[in-house]
């Protein structure tokens, strides 16, 4: 595995864990009797956060592949 592949493992793992967490939260809303308005709000926030994390992950992978491995070096 090349150096870029190793640096992509952590972001992919973290985003995967976060999305699995939100899937579990969504499933628990179905199991437990929660008012529909609260279900909609929690699921909406979960979807927004999950989609945002996926976009951030895609940007990070592009940075790593482009050789921009350390964002702090720009400052």
Backbone as a chain_set.jsonl record, in Angstrom:
{"seq": "XXXXXXXXXXXXXXXXXXXXXXXXXXXXXXXXXXXXXXXXXXXXXXXXXXXXXXXXXXXXXXXXXXXXXXXXXXX", "coords": {"N": [[0.855, -1.178, 0.0], [0.609, 2.167, -0.899], [1.913, 5.38, 0.251], [-0.072, 7.354, 0.128], [-2.414, 5.861, 0.268], [-2.372, 4.865, 2.866], [-2.738, 7.198, 4.317], [-5.323, 7.795, 3.771], [-6.882, 6.015, 5.091], [-7.635, 6.588, 7.8], [-9.427, 8.947, 7.658], [-11.52, 7.797, 6.12], [-12.315, 5.666, 7.753], [-13.213, 7.053, 10.068], [-15.389, 8.582, 9.067], [-17.02, 6.494, 8.219], [-17.62, 5.234, 10.678], [-19.044, 7.303, 11.929], [-21.283, 7.556, 10.233], [-22.411, 5.004, 10.538], [-23.115, 5.23, 13.215], [-25.167, 7.174, 13.02], [-27.008, 5.705, 11.553], [-27.683, 3.764, 13.416], [-28.869, 5.422, 15.329], [-31.1, 6.295, 13.849], [-32.4, 3.837, 13.483], [-33.008, 3.23, 16.119], [-34.9, 5.15, 16.634], [-37.032, 4.153, 15.265], [-37.568, 1.814, 16.618], [-38.134, 2.607, 19.305], [-40.856, 4.39, 20.722], [-41.254, 7.404, 19.56], [-42.284, 10.765, 19.212], [-43.496, 11.855, 16.002], [-42.624, 14.376, 14.974], [-40.252, 14.86, 16.353], [-38.787, 12.672, 15.442], [-38.52, 13.366, 12.729], [-37.015, 15.733, 12.916], [-34.618, 14.834, 14.201], [-33.752, 12.835, 12.394], [-33.473, 14.408, 10.105], [-31.383, 16.167, 10.844], [-29.399, 14.242, 11.207], [-29.092, 13.225, 8.597], [-28.215, 15.533, 7.239], [-25.769, 16.053, 8.574], [-24.382, 13.662, 8.0], [-24.202, 13.711, 5.173], [-22.673, 16.025, 4.895], [-20.28, 15.198, 6.132], [-19.49, 13.219, 4.286], [-18.977, 14.786, 1.995], [-16.852, 16.321, 3.0], [-15.021, 14.261, 3.416], [-14.56, 13.449, 0.766], [-13.319, 15.774, -0.236], [-11.009, 15.755, 1.37], [-9.758, 13.394, 0.525], [-9.171, 14.145, -2.101], [-7.316, 16.178, -1.534], [-5.252, 14.683, -0.346], [-4.511, 12.97, -2.458], [-3.635, 14.91, -4.188], [-1.279, 15.662, -3.085], [-1.277, 17.421, -1.027], [-0.826, 17.13, 1.964], [-0.612, 18.144, 4.522], [-2.464, 20.452, 5.926], [-1.864, 22.567, 7.632], [0.62, 23.47, 6.914], [0.37, 25.45, 5.093], [0.025, 27.795, 6.427]], "CA": [[0.0, 0.0, 0.0], [1.449, 3.364, -0.962], [1.781, 6.334, 1.347], [-1.368, 8.039, 0.034], [-3.441, 4.924, 0.717], [-2.345, 4.81, 4.326], [-3.245, 8.447, 4.878], [-6.758, 7.871, 3.524], [-7.595, 5.04, 5.913], [-8.229, 7.221, 8.986], [-10.651, 9.704, 7.355], [-12.583, 6.892, 5.664], [-12.775, 4.942, 8.938], [-13.965, 7.963, 10.939], [-16.673, 8.892, 8.431], [-17.82, 5.272, 8.253], [-18.117, 5.059, 12.05], [-20.063, 8.331, 12.185], [-22.497, 7.213, 9.487], [-23.003, 3.846, 11.219], [-23.745, 5.767, 14.419], [-26.441, 7.799, 12.655], [-27.934, 4.635, 11.162], [-28.169, 3.182, 14.676], [-29.799, 6.402, 15.909], [-32.333, 6.214, 13.071], [-33.063, 2.569, 13.787], [-33.56, 3.295, 17.48], [-36.119, 5.961, 16.58], [-38.107, 3.289, 14.782], [-37.86, 0.827, 17.667], [-38.764, 3.269, 20.443], [-41.97, 5.251, 20.328], [-40.868, 8.81, 19.649], [-43.198, 11.561, 18.381], [-43.068, 11.994, 14.607], [-41.897, 15.628, 14.756], [-38.891, 14.665, 16.866], [-38.141, 11.761, 14.494], [-38.18, 14.121, 11.525], [-35.929, 16.658, 13.249], [-33.384, 14.084, 14.452], [-33.321, 12.215, 11.144], [-33.017, 15.486, 9.215], [-30.059, 16.587, 11.287], [-28.498, 13.123, 10.935], [-28.824, 13.175, 7.158], [-27.406, 16.702, 6.898], [-24.411, 15.847, 9.092], [-23.768, 12.558, 7.265], [-23.869, 14.19, 3.824], [-21.568, 16.963, 5.06], [-19.07, 14.416, 6.376], [-19.086, 12.568, 3.036], [-18.355, 15.816, 1.158], [-15.553, 16.637, 3.602], [-14.161, 13.123, 3.132], [-14.178, 13.527, -0.648], [-12.336, 16.86, -0.353], [-9.76, 15.322, 2.016], [-9.123, 12.419, -0.366], [-8.593, 14.924, -3.203], [-6.126, 16.843, -1.014], [-4.201, 13.683, -0.155], [-4.054, 12.542, -3.78], [-2.951, 16.036, -4.802], [-0.022, 15.904, -2.403], [-1.466, 18.428, 0.025], [-1.081, 16.251, 3.095], [-0.627, 18.873, 5.787], [-3.12, 21.741, 5.71], [-1.263, 23.612, 8.46], [1.848, 23.957, 6.321], [0.072, 26.633, 4.278], [-0.112, 28.995, 7.259]], "C": [[0.898, 1.237, 0.0], [1.122, 4.329, 0.172], [0.432, 7.064, 1.324], [-2.495, 7.151, 0.545], [-3.519, 4.834, 2.226], [-2.941, 6.059, 4.945], [-4.751, 8.6, 4.657], [-7.552, 6.934, 4.427], [-8.313, 5.706, 7.086], [-9.472, 8.044, 8.653], [-11.816, 8.817, 6.918], [-13.168, 6.137, 6.857], [-13.652, 5.826, 9.814], [-15.334, 8.275, 10.353], [-17.58, 7.665, 8.443], [-18.421, 5.039, 9.638], [-19.222, 6.062, 12.356], [-21.367, 7.991, 11.466], [-23.181, 5.988, 10.099], [-23.713, 4.293, 12.495], [-25.107, 6.383, 14.082], [-27.456, 6.779, 12.17], [-28.52, 3.977, 12.408], [-29.161, 4.126, 15.357], [-31.138, 6.345, 15.174], [-33.109, 4.94, 13.359], [-33.678, 2.591, 15.183], [-34.816, 4.162, 17.525], [-37.312, 5.136, 16.108], [-38.533, 2.324, 15.884], [-38.619, 1.466, 18.831], [-39.848, 4.217, 19.943], [-41.612, 6.704, 20.63], [-41.855, 9.588, 18.779], [-42.621, 11.82, 16.987], [-42.26, 13.264, 14.349], [-40.449, 15.494, 15.226], [-38.122, 13.712, 15.958], [-37.66, 12.52, 13.264], [-36.999, 15.052, 11.789], [-34.611, 15.907, 13.418], [-32.869, 13.433, 13.17], [-32.826, 13.257, 10.141], [-31.619, 15.958, 9.562], [-29.035, 15.491, 10.982], [-28.12, 13.05, 9.463], [-27.922, 14.341, 6.743], [-25.955, 16.518, 7.354], [-23.695, 14.748, 8.311], [-23.338, 12.995, 5.865], [-22.692, 15.16, 3.887], [-20.259, 16.223, 5.282], [-18.583, 13.718, 5.112], [-18.424, 13.576, 2.111], [-16.981, 16.207, 1.692], [-14.562, 15.507, 3.325], [-13.67, 13.158, 1.687], [-13.128, 14.615, -0.86], [-10.994, 16.448, 0.244], [-9.032, 14.317, 1.143], [-8.491, 13.133, -1.562], [-7.316, 15.635, -2.755], [-4.966, 15.865, -0.881], [-3.638, 13.233, -1.498], [-3.292, 13.658, -4.488], [-1.638, 16.39, -4.118], [-0.108, 16.923, -1.297], [-1.84, 17.697, 1.309], [-1.204, 16.981, 4.416], [-1.21, 20.255, 5.549], [-2.445, 22.874, 6.482], [0.005, 24.176, 7.856], [1.612, 25.195, 5.459], [0.101, 27.914, 5.108], [1.156, 29.332, 7.984]], "O": [[1.829, 1.339, 0.799], [0.185, 4.12, 0.942], [-0.137, 7.356, 2.376], [-3.427, 7.637, 1.184], [-4.605, 4.738, 2.797], [-3.583, 5.985, 5.993], [-5.386, 9.444, 5.29], [-8.774, 7.053, 4.516], [-9.483, 5.414, 7.337], [-10.498, 7.862, 9.307], [-12.961, 9.056, 7.3], [-14.386, 5.986, 6.958], [-14.718, 5.398, 10.257], [-16.335, 8.237, 11.068], [-18.786, 7.791, 8.657], [-19.595, 4.688, 9.758], [-20.226, 5.71, 12.975], [-22.444, 8.129, 12.045], [-24.409, 5.944, 10.171], [-24.79, 3.791, 12.817], [-26.088, 6.139, 14.784], [-28.656, 6.973, 12.361], [-29.71, 3.668, 12.451], [-30.173, 3.682, 15.899], [-32.193, 6.347, 15.807], [-34.335, 4.963, 13.466], [-34.752, 2.031, 15.399], [-35.697, 3.938, 18.356], [-38.452, 5.387, 16.499], [-39.721, 2.054, 16.056], [-39.628, 0.929, 19.288], [-39.741, 4.774, 18.85], [-41.659, 7.162, 21.772], [-42.227, 9.111, 17.707], [-41.412, 11.983, 16.823], [-41.3, 13.23, 13.578], [-39.531, 15.97, 14.559], [-36.93, 13.913, 15.724], [-36.529, 12.337, 12.814], [-36.086, 15.144, 10.969], [-33.597, 16.3, 12.841], [-31.67, 13.479, 12.894], [-31.867, 13.01, 9.411], [-30.774, 16.13, 8.684], [-27.922, 15.788, 10.546], [-26.956, 12.836, 9.126], [-26.973, 14.153, 5.981], [-25.025, 16.798, 6.598], [-22.515, 14.893, 7.992], [-22.231, 12.682, 5.427], [-21.811, 15.123, 3.028], [-19.238, 16.575, 4.691], [-17.375, 13.633, 4.887], [-17.407, 13.26, 1.494], [-16.047, 16.404, 0.914], [-13.394, 15.765, 3.032], [-12.491, 12.921, 1.423], [-12.154, 14.404, -1.583], [-9.948, 16.761, -0.323], [-7.808, 14.376, 1.029], [-7.396, 12.768, -1.991], [-6.341, 15.69, -3.505], [-3.836, 16.176, -1.257], [-2.422, 13.126, -1.658], [-2.405, 13.388, -5.298], [-0.957, 17.327, -4.536], [0.907, 17.256, -0.686], [-3.008, 17.648, 1.695], [-1.842, 16.479, 5.342], [-0.526, 21.136, 5.027], [-2.455, 24.019, 6.032], [0.435, 25.263, 8.245], [2.559, 25.911, 5.131], [0.194, 29.007, 4.548], [1.202, 30.314, 8.724]]}, "num_chains": 1, "name": "protein.A"}
